[in-house]
Short mmCIF file of C-alpha atoms in Angstrom, two decimals:
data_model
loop_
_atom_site.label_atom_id
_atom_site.label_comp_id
_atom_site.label_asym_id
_atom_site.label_seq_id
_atom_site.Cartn_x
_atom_site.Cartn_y
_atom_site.Cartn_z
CA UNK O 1 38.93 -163.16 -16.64
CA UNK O 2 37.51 -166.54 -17.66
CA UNK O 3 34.43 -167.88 -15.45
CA UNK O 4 36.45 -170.92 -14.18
CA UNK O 5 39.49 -169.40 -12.91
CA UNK O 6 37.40 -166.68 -10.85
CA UNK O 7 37.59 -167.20 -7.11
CA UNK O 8 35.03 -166.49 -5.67
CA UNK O 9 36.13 -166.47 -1.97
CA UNK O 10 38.58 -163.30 -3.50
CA UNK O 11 35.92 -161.42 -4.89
CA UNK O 12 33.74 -161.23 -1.83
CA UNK O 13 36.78 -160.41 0.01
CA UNK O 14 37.03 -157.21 -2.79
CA UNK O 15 32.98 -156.70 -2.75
CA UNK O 16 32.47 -158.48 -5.52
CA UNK O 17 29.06 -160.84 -5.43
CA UNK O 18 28.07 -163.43 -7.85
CA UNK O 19 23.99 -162.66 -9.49
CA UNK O 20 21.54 -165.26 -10.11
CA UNK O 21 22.79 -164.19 -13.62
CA UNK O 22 25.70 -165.88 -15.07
CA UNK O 23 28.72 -164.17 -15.83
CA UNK O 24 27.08 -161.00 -13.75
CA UNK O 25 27.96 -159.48 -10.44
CA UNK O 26 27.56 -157.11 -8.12
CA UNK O 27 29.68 -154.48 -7.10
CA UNK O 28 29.41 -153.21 -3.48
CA UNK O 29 31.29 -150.00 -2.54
CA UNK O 30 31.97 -148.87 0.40
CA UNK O 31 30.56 -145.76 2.24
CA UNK O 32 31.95 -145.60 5.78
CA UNK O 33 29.21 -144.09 7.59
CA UNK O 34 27.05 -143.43 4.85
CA UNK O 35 29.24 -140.61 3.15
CA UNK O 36 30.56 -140.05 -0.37
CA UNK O 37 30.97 -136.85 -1.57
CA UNK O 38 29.61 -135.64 -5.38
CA UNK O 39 33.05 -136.02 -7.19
CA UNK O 40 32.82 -139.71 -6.06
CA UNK O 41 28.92 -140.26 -7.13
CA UNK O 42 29.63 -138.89 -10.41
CA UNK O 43 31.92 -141.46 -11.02
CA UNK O 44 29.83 -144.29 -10.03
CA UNK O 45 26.94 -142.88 -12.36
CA UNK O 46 29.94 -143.10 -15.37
CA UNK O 47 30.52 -146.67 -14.05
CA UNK O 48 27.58 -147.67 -13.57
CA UNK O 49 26.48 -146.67 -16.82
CA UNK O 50 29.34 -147.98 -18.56
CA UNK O 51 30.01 -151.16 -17.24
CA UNK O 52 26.51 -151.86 -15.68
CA UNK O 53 22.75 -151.69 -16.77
CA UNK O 54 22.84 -147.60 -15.65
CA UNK O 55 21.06 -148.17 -12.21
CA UNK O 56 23.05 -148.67 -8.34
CA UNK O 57 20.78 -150.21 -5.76
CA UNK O 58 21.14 -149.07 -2.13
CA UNK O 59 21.93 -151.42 0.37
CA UNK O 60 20.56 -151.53 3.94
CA UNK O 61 24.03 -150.68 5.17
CA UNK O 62 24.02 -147.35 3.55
CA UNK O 63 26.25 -148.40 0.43
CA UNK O 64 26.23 -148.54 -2.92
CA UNK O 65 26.23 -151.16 -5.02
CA UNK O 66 26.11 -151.77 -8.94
CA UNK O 67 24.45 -154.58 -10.62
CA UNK O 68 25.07 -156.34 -13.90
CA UNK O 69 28.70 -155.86 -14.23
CA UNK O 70 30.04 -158.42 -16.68
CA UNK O 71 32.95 -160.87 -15.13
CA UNK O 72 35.25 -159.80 -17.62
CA UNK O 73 34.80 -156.01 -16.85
CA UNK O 74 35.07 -155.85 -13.05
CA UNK O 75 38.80 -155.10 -12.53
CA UNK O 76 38.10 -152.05 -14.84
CA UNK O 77 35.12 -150.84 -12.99
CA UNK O 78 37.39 -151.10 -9.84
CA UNK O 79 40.16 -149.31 -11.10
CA UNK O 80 37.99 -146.46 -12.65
CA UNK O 81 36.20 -146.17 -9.19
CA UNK O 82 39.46 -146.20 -7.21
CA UNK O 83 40.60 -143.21 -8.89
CA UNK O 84 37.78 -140.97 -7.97
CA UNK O 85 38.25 -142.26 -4.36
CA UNK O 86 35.51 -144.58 -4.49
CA UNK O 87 37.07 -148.30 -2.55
CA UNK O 88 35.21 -151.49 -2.50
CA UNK O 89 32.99 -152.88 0.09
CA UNK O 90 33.31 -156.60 1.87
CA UNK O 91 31.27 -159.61 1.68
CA UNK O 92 32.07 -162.64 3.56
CA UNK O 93 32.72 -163.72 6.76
CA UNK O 94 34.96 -160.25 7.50
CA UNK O 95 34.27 -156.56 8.52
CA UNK O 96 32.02 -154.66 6.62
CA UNK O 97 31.22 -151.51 6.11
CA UNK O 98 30.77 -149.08 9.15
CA UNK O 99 27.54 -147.36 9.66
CA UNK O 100 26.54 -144.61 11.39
CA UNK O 101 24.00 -141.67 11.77
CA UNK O 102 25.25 -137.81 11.13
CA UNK O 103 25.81 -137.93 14.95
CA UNK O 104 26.82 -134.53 17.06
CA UNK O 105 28.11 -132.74 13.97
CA UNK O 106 25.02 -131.82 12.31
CA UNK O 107 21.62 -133.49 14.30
CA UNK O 108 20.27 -131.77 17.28
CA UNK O 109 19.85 -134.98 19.83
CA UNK O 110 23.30 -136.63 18.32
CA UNK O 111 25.66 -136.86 21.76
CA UNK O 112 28.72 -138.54 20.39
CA UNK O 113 30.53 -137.61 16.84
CA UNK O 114 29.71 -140.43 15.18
CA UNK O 115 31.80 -139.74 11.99
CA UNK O 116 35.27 -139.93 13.60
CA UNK O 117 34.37 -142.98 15.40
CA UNK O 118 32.88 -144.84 12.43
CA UNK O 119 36.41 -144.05 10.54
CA UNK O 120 38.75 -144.87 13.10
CA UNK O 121 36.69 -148.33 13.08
CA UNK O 122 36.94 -148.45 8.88
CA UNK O 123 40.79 -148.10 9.73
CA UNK O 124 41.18 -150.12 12.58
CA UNK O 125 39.18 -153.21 11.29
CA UNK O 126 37.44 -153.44 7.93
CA UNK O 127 37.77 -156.60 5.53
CA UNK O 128 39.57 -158.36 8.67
CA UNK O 129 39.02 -161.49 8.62
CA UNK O 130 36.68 -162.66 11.31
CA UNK O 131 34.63 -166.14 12.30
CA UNK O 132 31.03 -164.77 10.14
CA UNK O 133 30.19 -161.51 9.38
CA UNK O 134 30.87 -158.72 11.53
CA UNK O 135 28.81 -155.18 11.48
CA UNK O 136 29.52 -152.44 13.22
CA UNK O 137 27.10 -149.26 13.53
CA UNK O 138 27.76 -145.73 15.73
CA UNK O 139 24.39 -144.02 16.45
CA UNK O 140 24.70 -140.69 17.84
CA UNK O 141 22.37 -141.14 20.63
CA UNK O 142 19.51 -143.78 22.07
CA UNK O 143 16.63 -142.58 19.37
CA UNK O 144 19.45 -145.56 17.42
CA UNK O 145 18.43 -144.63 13.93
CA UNK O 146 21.59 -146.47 12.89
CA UNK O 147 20.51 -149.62 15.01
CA UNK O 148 23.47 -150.68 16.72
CA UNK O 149 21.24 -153.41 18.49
CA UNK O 150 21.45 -155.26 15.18
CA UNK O 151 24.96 -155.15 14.96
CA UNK O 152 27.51 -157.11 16.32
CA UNK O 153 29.35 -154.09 17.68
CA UNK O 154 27.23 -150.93 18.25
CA UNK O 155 27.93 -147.73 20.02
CA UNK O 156 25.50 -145.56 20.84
CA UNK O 157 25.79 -141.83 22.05
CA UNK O 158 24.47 -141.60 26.11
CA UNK O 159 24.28 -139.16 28.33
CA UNK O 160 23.33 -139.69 32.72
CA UNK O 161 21.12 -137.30 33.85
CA UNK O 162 21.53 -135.30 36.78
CA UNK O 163 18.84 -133.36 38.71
CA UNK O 164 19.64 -130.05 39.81
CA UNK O 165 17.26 -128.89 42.67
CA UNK O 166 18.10 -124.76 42.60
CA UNK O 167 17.08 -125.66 39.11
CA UNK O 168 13.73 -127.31 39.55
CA UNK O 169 10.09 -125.51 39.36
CA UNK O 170 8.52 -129.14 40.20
CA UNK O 171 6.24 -128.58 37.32
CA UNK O 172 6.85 -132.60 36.70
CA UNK O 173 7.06 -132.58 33.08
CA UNK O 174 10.07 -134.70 32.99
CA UNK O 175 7.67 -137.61 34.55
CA UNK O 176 4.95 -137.09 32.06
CA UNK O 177 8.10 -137.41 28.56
CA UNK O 178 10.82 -139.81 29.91
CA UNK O 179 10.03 -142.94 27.55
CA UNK O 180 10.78 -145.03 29.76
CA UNK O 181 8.73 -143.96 32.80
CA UNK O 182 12.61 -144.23 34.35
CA UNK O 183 12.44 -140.70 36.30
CA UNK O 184 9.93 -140.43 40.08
CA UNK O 185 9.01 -137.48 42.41
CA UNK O 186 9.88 -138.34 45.95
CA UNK O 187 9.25 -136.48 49.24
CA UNK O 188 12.17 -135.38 51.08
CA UNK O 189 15.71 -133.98 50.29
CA UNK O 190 18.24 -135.49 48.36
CA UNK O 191 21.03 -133.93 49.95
CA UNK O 192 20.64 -130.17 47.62
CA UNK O 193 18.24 -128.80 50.38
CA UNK O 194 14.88 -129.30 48.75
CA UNK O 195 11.79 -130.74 50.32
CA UNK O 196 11.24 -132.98 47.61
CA UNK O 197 13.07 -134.68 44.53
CA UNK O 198 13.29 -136.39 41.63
CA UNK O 199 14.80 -139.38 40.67
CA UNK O 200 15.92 -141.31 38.07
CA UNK O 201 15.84 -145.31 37.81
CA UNK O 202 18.99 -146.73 36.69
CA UNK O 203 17.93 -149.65 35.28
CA UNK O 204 15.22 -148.27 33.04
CA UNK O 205 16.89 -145.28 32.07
CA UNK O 206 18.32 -145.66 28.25
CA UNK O 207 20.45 -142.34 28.89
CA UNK O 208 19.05 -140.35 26.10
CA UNK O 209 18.81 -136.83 26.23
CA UNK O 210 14.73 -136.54 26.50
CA UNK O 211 14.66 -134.67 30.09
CA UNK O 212 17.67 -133.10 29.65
CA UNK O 213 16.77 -131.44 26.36
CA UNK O 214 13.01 -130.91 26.88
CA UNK O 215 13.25 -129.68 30.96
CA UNK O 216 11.71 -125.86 30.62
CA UNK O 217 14.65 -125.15 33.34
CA UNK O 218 17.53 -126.96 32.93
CA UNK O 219 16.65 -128.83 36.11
CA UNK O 220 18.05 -131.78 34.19
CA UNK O 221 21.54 -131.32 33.25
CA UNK O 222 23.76 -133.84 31.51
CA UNK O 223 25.98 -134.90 34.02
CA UNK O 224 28.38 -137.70 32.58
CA UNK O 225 28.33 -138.19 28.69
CA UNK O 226 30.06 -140.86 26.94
CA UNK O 227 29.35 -144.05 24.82
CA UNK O 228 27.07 -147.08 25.63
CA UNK O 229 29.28 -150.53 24.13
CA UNK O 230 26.51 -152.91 22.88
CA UNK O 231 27.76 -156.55 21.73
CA UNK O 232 26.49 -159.66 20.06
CA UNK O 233 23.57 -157.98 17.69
CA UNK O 234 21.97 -159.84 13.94
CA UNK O 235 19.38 -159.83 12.46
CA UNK O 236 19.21 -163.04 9.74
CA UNK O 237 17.79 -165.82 10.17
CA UNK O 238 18.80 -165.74 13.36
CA UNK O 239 18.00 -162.85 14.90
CA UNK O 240 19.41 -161.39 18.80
CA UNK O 241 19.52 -157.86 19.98
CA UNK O 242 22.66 -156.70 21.13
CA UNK O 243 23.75 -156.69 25.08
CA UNK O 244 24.90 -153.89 26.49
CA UNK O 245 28.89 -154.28 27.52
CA UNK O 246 29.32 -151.12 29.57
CA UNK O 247 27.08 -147.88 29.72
CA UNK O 248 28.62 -144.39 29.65
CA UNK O 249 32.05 -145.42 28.60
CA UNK O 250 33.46 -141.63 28.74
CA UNK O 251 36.66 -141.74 26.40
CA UNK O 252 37.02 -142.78 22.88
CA UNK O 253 40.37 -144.24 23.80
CA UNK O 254 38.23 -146.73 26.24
CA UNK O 255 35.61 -147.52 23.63
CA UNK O 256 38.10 -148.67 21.12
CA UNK O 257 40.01 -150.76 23.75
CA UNK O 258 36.45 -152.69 24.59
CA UNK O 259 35.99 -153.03 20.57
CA UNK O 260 39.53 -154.45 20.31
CA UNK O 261 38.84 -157.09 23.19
CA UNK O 262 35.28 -157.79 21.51
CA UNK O 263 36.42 -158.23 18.57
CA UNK O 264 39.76 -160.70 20.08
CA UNK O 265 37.59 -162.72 22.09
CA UNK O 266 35.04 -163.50 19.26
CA UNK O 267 38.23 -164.63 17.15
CA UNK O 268 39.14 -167.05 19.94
CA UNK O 269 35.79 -168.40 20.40
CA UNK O 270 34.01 -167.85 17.48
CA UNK O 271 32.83 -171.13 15.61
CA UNK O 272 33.37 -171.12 12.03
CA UNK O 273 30.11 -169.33 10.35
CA UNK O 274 28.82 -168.38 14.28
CA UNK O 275 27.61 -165.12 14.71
CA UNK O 276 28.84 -162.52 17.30
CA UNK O 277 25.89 -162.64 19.35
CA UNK O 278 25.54 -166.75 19.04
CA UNK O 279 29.22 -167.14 20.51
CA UNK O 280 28.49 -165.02 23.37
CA UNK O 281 24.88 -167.38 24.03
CA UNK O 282 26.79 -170.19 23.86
CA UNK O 283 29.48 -169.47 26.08
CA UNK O 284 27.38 -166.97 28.20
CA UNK O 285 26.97 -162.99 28.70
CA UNK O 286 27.90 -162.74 31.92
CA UNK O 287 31.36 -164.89 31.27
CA UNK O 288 32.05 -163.37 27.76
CA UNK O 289 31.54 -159.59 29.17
CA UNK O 290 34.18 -160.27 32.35
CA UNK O 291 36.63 -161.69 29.84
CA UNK O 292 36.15 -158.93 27.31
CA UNK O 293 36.18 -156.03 29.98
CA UNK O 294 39.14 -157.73 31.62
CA UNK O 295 41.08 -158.49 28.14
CA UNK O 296 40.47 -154.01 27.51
CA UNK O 297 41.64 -153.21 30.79
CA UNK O 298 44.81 -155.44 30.99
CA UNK O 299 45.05 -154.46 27.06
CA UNK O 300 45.62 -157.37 26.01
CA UNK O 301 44.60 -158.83 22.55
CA UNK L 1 3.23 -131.43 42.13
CA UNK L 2 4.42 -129.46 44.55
CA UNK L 3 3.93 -125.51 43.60
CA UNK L 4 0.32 -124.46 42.28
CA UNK L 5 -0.39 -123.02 39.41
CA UNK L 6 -2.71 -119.65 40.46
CA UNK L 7 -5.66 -118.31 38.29
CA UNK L 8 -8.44 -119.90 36.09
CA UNK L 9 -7.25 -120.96 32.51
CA UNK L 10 -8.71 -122.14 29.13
CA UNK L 11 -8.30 -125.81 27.80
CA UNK L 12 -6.93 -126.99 24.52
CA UNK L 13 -7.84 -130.74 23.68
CA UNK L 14 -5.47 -131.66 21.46
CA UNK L 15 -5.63 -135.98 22.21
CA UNK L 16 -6.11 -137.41 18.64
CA UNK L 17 -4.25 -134.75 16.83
CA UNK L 18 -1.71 -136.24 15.35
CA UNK L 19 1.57 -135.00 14.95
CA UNK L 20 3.15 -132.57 13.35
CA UNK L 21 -0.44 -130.85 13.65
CA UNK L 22 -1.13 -130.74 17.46
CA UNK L 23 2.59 -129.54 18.03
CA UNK L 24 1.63 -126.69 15.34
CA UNK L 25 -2.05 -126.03 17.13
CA UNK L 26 -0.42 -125.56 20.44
CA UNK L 27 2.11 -122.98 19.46
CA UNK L 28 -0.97 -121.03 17.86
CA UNK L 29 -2.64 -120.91 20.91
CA UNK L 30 -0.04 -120.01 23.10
CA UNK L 31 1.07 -117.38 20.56
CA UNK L 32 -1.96 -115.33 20.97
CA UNK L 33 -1.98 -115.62 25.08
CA UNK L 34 -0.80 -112.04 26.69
CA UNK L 35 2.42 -112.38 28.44
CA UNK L 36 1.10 -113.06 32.11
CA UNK L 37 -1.67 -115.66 30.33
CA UNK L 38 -1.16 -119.66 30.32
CA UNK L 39 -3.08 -121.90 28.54
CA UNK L 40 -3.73 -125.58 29.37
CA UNK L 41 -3.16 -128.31 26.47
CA UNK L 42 -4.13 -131.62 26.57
CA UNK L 43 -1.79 -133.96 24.46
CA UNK L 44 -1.33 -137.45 23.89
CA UNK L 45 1.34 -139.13 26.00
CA UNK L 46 4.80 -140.80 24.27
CA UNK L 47 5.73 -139.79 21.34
CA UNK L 48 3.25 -136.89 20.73
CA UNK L 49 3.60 -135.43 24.06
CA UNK L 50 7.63 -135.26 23.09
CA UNK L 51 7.50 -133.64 19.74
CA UNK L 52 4.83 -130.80 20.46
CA UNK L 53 6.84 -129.57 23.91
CA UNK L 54 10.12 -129.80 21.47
CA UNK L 55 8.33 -127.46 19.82
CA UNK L 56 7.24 -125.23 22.32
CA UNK L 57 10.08 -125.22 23.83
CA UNK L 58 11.86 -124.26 20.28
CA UNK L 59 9.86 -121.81 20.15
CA UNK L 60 10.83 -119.92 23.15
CA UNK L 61 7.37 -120.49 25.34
CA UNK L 62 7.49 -122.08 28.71
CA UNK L 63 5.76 -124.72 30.30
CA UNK L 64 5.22 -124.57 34.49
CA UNK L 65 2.96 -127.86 35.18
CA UNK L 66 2.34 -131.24 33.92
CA UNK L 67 -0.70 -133.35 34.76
CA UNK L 68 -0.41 -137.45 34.12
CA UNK L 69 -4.18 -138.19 32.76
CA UNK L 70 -5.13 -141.65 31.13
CA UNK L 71 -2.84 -141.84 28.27
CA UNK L 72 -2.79 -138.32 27.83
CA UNK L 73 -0.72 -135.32 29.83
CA UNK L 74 -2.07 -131.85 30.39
CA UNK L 75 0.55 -128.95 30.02
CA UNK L 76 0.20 -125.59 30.91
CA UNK L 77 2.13 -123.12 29.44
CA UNK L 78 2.54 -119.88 28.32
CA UNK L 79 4.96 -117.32 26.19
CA UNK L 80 6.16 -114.91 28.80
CA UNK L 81 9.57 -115.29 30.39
CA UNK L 82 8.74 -115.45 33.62
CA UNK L 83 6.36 -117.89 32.97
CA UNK L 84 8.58 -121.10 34.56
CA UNK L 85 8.36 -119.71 37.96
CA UNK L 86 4.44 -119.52 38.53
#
């Protein structure tokens, strides 16, 4: 490859980053969710070593990526790489790399499975083109160690708590622990025959699994369990948290038709280089959230 | 709270313990109450308060009150089985 015939544009498309150093660049490879297995790190240790300086550096969106790879040697890196499995990451303004915490199959507070949903995203939408960047994170449940409020798509694992009175010793532990000082005692019966109750507020609660998991009688049961949809999330220069698109979506098949009308109604209003999250300010939540929820139900794209 | 904790019990300040330690100072002393015995702990309230009843609770001991105090909650729990229904 000769320096002047390189496009650049391509190679970001392909993970492929000019460094400060000329002729040098950085190759990102992809991880979706933060998995490789060994047979695939041993090979980027032989690349790395052979076509690099014999170091990776970790990104923030748990990839890898290898440094110092001469211009002239990148198609070889890719191709050794692509035989063990290994696939390039994105750069640009596109889909990157899904992230995503180990989720229900293997952590204790994880809700949702995290891993199927962060590869059904890697199939349905990575390296599509988009109006600026576009990250996507699944976090198993609202502790959000995978921050989906910084991305521009984020799911995060919820459950709604429901008090059981035949349940309930009143020993108001689950006041003292909810985080969010969402859950009350109140005099008087609910409707399950009990003098008293307890409550939960709606609006504070972040549906995490706190009283239902740490209730010494299972007076707090999960009662629906599903996704929570967040939109519009960077960090940068920039920064927004995300807003929360609809809480407790139960089926995966209704998460991924919200994600498709996200992501279609960003690519219709999107400025060139805008952000997720700046789109939806400038047009507003409230407008961009009816028009999204409305383009998933009628299924439109 | 509504139902009362009966009988005189011994107090555990563990405010300004800091985690994992308090967590690991209140299973020791419930571990070495008889099975009828509760103890009363005094913990720091968030994040504290969370991970030292996750660990009671792992470890198979019960707690039957809670107590808001100023930034701080008081537990009182105990190891035997019947222990949740004082």
């Amino acid at each position: 490859m000769s320096g002047k015939t390189l496009d650049q544009a391509a190679l970001k498309k392909t993970g492929m980053m000019r460094q400060v150093q000329p002729d040098y660049y950085v190759m990102r490879l992809k991880a979706v969710g933060g998995d490789m297995n060994v047979l695939q790190l041993a090979r980027i240790v032989e690349v790395a070593e052979k076509y690099g300086r014999g170091h990776v550096h970790l990104s923030t969106r748990q990839g890898i990526e290898i440094h110092y790879v001469n211009k002239d040697n990148l198609e070889a890196a890719r191709v050794e790489l692509a035989e063990a499995g290994v696939e390039m990451g994105a750069c640009g303004p596109r889909v990157r790399s899904v992230v995503a915490c180990p989720g229900a199959e293997t952590c204790r507070l994880g809700v949702i499975d995290t891993k199927a949903m962060s590869r059904e995203f890697d199939a349905r939408y990575f390296k599509q083109d988009m109006p600026a960047k576009f990250k996507l994170a699944v976090t198993g449940c609202s502790s959000n160690c995978t921050k989906a409020n910084e991305n521009d798509i984020g799911v995060r694992g919820a459950i709604e708590p429901r008090w059981v009175a035949d349940e309930c010793t009143d020993c108001g532990l689950c006041v003292s622990i909810c985080p969010l000082e969402a859950i009350g005692r109140r005099d008087g019966d609910d409707g399950q025959g009990s003098d008293y109750h307890y409550a939960i507020d709606e609006a504070a609660c972040i549906n995490c699994t706190i009283c239902t998991s740490l209730c010494p009688t299972g007076a707090w049961a999960v009662g629906r369990k599903g996704h929570t949809v967040l939109i519009g999330g960077t960090m940068g220069r920039k920064p927004r948290f995300a807003s929360v698109l609809k809480r407790i979506v139960e089926s995966d098949e209704e998460v991924y038709a919200l994600v498709d009308a996200s992501i279609s109604w960003y690519r219709d209003n999107g400025l060139k280089k805008e952000r997720f999250g700046h789109t939806i300010d400038r047009v507003g939540l409230e407008k961009c959230k009816e028009e999204i929820i409305g383009k998933a139900v009628s299924g439109k794209d | 709270m509504g139902k009362q904790y009966q009988g005189k019990i011994e107090s555990v300040d563990l405010r300004g313990v800091s985690c994992p330690v308090n967590a690991i100072m209140a299973k020791r002393a419930i571990e070495v109450l008889g099975e009828d015995e509760h103890i009363r702990l005094l913990l720091d309230a968030g994040e504290s308060l969370i991970r030292a009843v996750r660990s009671i609770k792992d470890a198979g001991y019960h707690i039957v009150k809670s107590e808001p105090l100023d930034n701080a909650v008081a537990i009182v729990a105990g190891k035997g089985k019947t222990a949740c229904r004082p």
